[in-house]
PDB file of C-alpha atoms and ligand atoms in Angstrom:
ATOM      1  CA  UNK A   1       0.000   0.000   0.000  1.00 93.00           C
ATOM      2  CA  UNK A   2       3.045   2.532   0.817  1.00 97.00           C
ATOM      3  CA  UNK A   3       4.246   1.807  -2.611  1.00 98.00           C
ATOM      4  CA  UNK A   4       1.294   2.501  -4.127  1.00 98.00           C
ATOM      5  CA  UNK A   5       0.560   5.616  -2.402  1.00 98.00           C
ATOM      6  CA  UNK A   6       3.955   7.082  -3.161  1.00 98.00           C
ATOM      7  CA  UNK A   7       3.900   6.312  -6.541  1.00 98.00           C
ATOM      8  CA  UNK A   8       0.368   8.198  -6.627  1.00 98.00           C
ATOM      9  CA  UNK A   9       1.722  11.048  -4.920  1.00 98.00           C
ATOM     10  CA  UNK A  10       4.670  11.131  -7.000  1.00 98.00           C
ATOM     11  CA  UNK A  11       2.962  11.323 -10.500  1.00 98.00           C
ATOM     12  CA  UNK A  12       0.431  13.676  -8.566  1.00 98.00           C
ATOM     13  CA  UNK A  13       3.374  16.456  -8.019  1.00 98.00           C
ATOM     14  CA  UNK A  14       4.404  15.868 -11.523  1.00 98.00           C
ATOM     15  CA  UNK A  15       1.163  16.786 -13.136  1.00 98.00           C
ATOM     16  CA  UNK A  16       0.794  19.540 -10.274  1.00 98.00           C
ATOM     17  CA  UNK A  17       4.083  21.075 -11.455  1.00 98.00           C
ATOM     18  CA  UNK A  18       3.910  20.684 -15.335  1.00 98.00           C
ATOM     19  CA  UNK A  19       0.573  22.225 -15.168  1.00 97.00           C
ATOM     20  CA  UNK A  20       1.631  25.399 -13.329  1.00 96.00           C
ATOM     21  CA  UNK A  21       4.825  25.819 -15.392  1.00 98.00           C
ATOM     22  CA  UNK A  22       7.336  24.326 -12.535  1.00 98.00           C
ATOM     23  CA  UNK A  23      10.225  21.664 -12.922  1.00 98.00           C
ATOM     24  CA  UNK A  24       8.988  18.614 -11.469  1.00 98.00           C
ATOM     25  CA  UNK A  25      12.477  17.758 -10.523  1.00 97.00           C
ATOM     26  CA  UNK A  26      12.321  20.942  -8.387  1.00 97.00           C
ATOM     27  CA  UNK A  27       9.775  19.447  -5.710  1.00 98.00           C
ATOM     28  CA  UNK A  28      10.899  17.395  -3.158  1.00 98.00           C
ATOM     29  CA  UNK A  29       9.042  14.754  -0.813  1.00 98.00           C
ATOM     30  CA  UNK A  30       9.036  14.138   2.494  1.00 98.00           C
ATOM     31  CA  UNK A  31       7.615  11.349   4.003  1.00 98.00           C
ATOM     32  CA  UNK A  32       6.251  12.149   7.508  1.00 98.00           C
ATOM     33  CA  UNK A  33       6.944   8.933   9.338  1.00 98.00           C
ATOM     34  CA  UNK A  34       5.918  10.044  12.663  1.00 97.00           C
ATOM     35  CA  UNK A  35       4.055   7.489  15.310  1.00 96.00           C
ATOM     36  CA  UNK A  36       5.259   4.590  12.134  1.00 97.00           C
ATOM     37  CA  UNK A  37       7.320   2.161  13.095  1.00 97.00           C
ATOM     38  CA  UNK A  38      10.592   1.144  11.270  1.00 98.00           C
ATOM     39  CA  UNK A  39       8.723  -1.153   9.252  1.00 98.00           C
ATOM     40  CA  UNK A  40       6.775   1.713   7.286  1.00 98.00           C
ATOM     41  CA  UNK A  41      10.031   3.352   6.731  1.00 98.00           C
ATOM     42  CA  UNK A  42      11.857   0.716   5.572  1.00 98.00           C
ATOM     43  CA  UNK A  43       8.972  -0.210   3.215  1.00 98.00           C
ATOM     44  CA  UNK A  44       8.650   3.595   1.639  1.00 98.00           C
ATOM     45  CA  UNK A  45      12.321   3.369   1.170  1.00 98.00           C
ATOM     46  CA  UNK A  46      12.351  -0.162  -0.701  1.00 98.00           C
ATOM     47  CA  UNK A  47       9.702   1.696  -2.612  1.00 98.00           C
ATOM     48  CA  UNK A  48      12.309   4.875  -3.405  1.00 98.00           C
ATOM     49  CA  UNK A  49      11.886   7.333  -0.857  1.00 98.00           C
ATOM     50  CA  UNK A  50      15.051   8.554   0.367  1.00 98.00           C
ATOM     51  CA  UNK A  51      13.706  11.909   2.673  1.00 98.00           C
ATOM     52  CA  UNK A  52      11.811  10.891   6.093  1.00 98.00           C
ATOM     53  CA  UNK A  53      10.285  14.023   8.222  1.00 98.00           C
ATOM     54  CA  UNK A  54      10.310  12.668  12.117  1.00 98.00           C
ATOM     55  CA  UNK A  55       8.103  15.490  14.960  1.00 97.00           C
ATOM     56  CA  UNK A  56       9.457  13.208  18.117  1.00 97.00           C
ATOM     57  CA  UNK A  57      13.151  12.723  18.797  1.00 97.00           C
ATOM     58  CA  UNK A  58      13.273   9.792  20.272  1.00 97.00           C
ATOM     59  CA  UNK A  59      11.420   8.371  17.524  1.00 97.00           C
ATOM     60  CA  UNK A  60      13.947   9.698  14.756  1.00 98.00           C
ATOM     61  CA  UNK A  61      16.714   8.393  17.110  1.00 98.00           C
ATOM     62  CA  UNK A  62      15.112   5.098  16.491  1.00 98.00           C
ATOM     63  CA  UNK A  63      14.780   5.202  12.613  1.00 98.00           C
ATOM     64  CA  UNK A  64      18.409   6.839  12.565  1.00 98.00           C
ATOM     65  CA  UNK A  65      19.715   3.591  14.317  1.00 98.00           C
ATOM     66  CA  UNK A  66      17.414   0.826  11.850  1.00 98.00           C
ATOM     67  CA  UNK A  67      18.068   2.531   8.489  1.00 98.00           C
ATOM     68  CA  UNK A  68      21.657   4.458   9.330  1.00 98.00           C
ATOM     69  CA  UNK A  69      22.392   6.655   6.338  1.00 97.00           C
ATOM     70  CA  UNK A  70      19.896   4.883   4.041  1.00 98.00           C
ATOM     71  CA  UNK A  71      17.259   7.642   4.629  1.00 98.00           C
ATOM     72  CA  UNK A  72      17.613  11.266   5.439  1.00 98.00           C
ATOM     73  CA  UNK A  73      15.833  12.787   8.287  1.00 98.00           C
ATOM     74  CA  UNK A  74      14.171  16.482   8.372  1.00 98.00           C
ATOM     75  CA  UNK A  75      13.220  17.135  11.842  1.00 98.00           C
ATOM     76  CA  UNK A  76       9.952  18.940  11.207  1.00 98.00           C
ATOM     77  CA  UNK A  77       8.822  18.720  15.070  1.00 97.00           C
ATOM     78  CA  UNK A  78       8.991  21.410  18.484  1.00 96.00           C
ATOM     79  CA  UNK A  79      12.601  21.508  18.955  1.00 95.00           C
ATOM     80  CA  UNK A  80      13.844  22.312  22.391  1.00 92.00           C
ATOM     81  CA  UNK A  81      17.406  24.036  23.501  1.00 91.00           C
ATOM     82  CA  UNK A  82      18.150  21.082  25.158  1.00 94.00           C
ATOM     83  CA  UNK A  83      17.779  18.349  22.724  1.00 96.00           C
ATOM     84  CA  UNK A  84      19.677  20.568  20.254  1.00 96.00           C
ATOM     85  CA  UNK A  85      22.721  18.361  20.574  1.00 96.00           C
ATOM     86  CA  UNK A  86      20.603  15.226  20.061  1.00 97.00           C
ATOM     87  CA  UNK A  87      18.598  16.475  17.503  1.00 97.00           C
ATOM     88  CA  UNK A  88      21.967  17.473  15.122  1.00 97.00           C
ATOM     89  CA  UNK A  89      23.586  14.386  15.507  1.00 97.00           C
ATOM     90  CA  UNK A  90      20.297  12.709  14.494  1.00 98.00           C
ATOM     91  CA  UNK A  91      18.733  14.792  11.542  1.00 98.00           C
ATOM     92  CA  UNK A  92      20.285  16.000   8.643  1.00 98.00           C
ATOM     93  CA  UNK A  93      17.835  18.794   8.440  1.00 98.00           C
ATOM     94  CA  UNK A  94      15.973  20.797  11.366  1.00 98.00           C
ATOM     95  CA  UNK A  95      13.153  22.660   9.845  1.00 98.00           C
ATOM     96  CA  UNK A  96      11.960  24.000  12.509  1.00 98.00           C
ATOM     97  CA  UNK A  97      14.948  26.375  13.882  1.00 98.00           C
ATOM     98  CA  UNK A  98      11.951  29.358  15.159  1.00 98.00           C
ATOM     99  CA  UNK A  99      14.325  31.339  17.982  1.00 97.00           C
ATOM    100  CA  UNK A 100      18.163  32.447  18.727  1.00 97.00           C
ATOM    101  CA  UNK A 101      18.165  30.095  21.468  1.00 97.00           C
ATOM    102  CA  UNK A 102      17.563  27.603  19.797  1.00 97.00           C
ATOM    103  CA  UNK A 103      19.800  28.459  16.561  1.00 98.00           C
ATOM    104  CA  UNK A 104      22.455  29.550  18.916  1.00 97.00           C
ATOM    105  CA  UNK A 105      22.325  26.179  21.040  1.00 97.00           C
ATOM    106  CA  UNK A 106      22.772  24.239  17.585  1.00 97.00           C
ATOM    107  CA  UNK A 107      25.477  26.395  16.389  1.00 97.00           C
ATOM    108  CA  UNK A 108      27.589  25.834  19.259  1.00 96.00           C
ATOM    109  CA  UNK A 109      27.088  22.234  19.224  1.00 96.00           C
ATOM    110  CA  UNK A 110      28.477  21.968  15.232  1.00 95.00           C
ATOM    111  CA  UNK A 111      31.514  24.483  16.273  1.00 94.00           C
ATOM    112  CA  UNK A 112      32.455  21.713  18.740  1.00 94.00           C
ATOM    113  CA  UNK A 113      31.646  18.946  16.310  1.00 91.00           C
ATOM    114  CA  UNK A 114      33.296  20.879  13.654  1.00 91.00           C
ATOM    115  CA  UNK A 115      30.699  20.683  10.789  1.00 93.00           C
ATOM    116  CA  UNK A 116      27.836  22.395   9.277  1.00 96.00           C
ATOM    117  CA  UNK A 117      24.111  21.515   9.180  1.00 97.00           C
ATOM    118  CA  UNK A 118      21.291  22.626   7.394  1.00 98.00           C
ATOM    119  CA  UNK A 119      18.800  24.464   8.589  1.00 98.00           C
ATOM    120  CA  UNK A 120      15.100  25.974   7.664  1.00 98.00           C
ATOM    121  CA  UNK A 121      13.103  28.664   9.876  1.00 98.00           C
ATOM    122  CA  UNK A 122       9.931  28.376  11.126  1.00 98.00           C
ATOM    123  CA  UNK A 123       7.495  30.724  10.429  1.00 98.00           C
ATOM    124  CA  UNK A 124       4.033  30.969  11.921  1.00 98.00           C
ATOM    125  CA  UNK A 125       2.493  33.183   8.917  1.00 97.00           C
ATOM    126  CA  UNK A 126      -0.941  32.537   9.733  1.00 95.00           C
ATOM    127  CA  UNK A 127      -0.169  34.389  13.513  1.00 95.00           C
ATOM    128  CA  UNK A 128      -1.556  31.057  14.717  1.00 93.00           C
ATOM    129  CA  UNK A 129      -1.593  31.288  18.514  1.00 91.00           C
ATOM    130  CA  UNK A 130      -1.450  27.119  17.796  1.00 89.00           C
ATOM    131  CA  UNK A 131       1.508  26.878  15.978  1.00 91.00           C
ATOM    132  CA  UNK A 132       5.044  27.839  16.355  1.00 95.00           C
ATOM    133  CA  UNK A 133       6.988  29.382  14.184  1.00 98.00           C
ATOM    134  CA  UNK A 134       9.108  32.773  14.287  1.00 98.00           C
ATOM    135  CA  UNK A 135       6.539  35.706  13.716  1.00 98.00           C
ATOM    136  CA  UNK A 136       6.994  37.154  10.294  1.00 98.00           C
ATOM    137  CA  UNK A 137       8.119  40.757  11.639  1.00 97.00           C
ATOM    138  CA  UNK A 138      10.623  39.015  14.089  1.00 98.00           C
ATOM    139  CA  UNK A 139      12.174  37.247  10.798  1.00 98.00           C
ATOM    140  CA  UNK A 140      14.328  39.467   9.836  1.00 98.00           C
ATOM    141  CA  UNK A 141      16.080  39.636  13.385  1.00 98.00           C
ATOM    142  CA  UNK A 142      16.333  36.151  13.888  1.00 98.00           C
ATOM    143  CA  UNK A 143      18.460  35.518  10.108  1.00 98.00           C
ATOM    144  CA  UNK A 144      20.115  38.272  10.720  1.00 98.00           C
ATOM    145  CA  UNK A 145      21.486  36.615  13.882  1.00 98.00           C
ATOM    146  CA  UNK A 146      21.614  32.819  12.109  1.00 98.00           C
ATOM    147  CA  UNK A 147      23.442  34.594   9.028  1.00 97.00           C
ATOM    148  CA  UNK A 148      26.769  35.131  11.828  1.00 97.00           C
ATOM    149  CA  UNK A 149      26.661  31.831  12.891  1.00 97.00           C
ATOM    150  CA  UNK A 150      28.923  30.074  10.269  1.00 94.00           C
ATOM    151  CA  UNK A 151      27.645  25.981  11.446  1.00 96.00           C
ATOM    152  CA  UNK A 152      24.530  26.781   9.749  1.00 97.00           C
ATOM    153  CA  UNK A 153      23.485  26.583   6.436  1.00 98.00           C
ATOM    154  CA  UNK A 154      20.381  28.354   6.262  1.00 98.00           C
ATOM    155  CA  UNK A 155      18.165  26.611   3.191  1.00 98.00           C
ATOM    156  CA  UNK A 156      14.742  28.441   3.383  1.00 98.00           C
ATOM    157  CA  UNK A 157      11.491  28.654   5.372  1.00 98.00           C
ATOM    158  CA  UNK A 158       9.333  26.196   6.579  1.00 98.00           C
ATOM    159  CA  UNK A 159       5.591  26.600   7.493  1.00 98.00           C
ATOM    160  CA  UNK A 160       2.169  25.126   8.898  1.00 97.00           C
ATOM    161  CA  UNK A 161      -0.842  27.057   7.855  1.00 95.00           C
ATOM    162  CA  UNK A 162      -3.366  27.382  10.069  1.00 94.00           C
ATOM    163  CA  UNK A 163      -5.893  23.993   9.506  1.00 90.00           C
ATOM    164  CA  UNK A 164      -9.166  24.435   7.994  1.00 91.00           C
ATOM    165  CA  UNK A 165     -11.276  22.198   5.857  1.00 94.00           C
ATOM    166  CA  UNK A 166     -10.699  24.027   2.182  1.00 97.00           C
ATOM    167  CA  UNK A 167      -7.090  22.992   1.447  1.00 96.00           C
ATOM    168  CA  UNK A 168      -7.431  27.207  -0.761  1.00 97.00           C
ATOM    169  CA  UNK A 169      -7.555  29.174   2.947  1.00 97.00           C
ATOM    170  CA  UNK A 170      -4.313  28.006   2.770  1.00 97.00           C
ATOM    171  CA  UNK A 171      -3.074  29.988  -0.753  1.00 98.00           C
ATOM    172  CA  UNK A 172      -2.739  32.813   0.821  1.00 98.00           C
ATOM    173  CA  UNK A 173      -0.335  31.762   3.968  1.00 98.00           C
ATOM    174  CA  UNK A 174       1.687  29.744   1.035  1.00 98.00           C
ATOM    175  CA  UNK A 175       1.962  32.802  -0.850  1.00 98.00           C
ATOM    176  CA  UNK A 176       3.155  35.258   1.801  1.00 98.00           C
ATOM    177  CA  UNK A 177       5.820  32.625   3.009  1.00 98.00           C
ATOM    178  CA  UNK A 178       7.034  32.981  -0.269  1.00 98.00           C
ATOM    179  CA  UNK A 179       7.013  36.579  -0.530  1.00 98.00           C
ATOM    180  CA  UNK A 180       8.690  36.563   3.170  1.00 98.00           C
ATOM    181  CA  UNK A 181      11.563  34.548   1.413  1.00 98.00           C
ATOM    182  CA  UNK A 182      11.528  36.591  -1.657  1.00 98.00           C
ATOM    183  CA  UNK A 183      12.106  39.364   0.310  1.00 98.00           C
ATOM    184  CA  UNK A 184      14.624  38.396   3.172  1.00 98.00           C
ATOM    185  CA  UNK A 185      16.847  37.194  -0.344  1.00 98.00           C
ATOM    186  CA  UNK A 186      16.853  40.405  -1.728  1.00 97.00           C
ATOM    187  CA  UNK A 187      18.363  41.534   2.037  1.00 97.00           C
ATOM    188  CA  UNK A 188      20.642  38.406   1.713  1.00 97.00           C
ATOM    189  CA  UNK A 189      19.495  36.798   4.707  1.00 98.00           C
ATOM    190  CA  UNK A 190      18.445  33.423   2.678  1.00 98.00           C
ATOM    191  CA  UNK A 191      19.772  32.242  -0.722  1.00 93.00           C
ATOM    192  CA  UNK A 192      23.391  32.003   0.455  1.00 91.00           C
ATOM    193  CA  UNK A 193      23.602  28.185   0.421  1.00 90.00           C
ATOM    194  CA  UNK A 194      21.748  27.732  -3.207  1.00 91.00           C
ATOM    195  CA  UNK A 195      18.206  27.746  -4.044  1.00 94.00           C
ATOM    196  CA  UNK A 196      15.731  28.805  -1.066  1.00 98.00           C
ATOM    197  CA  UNK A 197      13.421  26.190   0.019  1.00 98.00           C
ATOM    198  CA  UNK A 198       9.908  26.537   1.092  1.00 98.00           C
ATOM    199  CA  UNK A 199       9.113  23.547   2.812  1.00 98.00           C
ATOM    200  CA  UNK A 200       4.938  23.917   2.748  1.00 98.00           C
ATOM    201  CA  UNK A 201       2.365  22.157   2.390  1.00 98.00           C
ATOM    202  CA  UNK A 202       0.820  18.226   3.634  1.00 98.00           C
ATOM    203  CA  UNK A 203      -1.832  15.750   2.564  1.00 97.00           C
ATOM    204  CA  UNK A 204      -4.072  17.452   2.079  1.00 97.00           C
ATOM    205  CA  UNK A 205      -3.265  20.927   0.663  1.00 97.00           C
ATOM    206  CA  UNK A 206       0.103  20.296  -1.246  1.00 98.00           C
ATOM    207  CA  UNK A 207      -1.610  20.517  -4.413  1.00 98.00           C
ATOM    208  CA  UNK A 208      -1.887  24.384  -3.633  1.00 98.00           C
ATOM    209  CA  UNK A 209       1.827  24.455  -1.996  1.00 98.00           C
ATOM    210  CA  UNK A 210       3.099  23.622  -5.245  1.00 98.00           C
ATOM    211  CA  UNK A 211       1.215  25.809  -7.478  1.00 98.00           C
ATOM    212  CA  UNK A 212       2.592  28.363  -4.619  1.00 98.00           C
ATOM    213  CA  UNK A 213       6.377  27.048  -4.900  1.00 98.00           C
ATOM    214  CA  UNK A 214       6.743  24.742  -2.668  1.00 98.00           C
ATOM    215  CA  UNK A 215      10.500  23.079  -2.998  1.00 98.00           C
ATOM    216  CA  UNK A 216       9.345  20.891   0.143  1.00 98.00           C
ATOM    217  CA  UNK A 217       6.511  19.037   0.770  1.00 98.00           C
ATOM    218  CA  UNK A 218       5.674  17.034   4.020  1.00 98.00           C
ATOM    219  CA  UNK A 219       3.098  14.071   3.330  1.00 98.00           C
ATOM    220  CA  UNK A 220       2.051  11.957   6.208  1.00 98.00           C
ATOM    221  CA  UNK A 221      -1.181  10.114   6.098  1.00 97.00           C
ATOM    222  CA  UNK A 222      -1.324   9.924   2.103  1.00 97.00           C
ATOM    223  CA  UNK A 223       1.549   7.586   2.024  1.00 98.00           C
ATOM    224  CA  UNK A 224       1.689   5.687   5.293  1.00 98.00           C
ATOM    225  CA  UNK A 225      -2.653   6.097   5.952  1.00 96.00           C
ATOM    226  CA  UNK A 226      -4.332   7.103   9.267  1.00 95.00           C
ATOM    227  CA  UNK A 227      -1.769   7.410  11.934  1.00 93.00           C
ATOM    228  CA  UNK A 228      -1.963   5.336  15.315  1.00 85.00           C
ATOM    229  CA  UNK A 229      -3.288   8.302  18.281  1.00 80.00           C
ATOM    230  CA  UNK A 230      -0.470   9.276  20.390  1.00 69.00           C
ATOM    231  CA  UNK A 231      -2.127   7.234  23.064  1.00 60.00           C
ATOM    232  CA  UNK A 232      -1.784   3.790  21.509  1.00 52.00           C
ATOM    233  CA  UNK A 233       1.447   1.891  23.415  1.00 49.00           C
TER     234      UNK A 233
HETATM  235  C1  PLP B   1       2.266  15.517  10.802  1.00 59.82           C
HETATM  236  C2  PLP B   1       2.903  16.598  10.029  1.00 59.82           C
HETATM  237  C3  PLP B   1       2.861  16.607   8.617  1.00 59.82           C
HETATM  238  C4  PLP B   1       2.125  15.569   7.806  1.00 59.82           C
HETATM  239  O1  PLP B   1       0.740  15.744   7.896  1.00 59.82           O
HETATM  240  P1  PLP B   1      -0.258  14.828   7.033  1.00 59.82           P
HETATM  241  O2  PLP B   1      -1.528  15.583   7.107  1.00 59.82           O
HETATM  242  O3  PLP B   1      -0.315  13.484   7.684  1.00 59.82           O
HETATM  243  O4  PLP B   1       0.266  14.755   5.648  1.00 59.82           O
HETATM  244  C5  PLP B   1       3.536  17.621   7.962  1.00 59.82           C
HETATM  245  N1  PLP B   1       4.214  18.580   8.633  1.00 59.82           N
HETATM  246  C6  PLP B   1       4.262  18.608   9.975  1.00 59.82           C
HETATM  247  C7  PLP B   1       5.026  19.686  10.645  1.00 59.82           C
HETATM  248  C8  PLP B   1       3.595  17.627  10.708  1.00 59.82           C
HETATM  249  O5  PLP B   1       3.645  17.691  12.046  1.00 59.82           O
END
């Protein structure tokens, strides 16, 4: 069934992007894997996928030690200053860098270690008392302050709409992340490592993400199905 649904989803972004004029090539998956055990991973990546997003630590911890470097983890979850160390030996991406502590707590950790790692901001567009995410006026402050710290390669922005049902209330929240990134470019706060990412966009709404130019997009429950409640041993 994970096969299936990621081959779905895969010719799904291609139409997506050839119809709005993008490179397919351009678009990149990520398959949520949170609350799936191993099993689901290591099916996905018989099936191809290479890119695994992971919310819980301990649970990436656990994929990191099954598959070793046969995946690639983004850590899309609440990242706190004190599993900063954990968290960049585990992931090879944290997308969800949203304050200097935290930034500043990783960047010391990859002076000591002696090597970079890349990094997206978090950026709660939708001012979503809910979510976190840096607020879009406090932005430019906090790249500002990851720009000096030489560990991190910061690759773009990363953000989680506010839910509703109609996967279009989320256009515009796609749209002004992108116009956040377009702008903090042009101040040469992002673009320094390559071509910005926007990671945006899930099961249900990456069809608009893309047509909105999404680089990134984080699928869960179309590829692995209804997750198990956090409550289930
Ligand atoms: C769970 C999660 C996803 C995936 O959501 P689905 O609706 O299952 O595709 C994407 N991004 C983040 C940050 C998540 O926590």
């Amino acid at each position: 069934m994970i096969e299936r649904n990621l081959n779905r989803i895969r010719s799904s972004i291609r139409e997506i992007a050839l119809r709005c004029g993008r490179n397919p090539d351009d678009i990149r998956l990520v398959a949520v894997s949170k609350r799936f055990p191993v099993e689901a991973v290591r099916e996905a990546r018989d099936a191809g996928q290479i890119i695994f997003g992971e919310n819980y630590l301990q649970e990436a911890v656990v994929k990191r030690k099954a598959m070793h470097d046969a995946i690639q983890l983004h850590f899309i979850g609440n990242l706190q200053s004190n599993k900063a160390k954990l968290c960049a030996d585990t992931c090879d991406v944290i997308e969800t860098v949203d304050r200097l502590k935290i930034a500043a707590a990783l960047s010391r950790h990859c002076q000591q270690r002696a090597r970079a790692l890349s990094i997206l901001v978090q950026v709660n567009i939708g001012l979503d008392d809910n979510k976190s995410g840096v607020l879009p006026d406090q932005a430019e402050t906090l790249l500002t302050a990851i720009k000096e710290m030489k560990q991190l390669r910061l690759m773009g922005l990363m953000t989680m709409p506010p839910y509703t049902d109609d996967p279009e209330d989320a256009r515009p929240y796609f749209r002004d992340l992108r116009l956040l990134a377009e702008t903090m470019k042009e101040k040469g706060l992002l673009g320094n490592h390559g071509t910005v990412e926007l990671s945006m966009g899930m099961s249900h709404d990456y069809h608009i993400a893309i047509e909105e130019g999404a680089t990134l997009i984080r699928i869960g429950t179309a590829i692995f199905g209804q997750r198990p409640s956090a409550n289930t041993p």
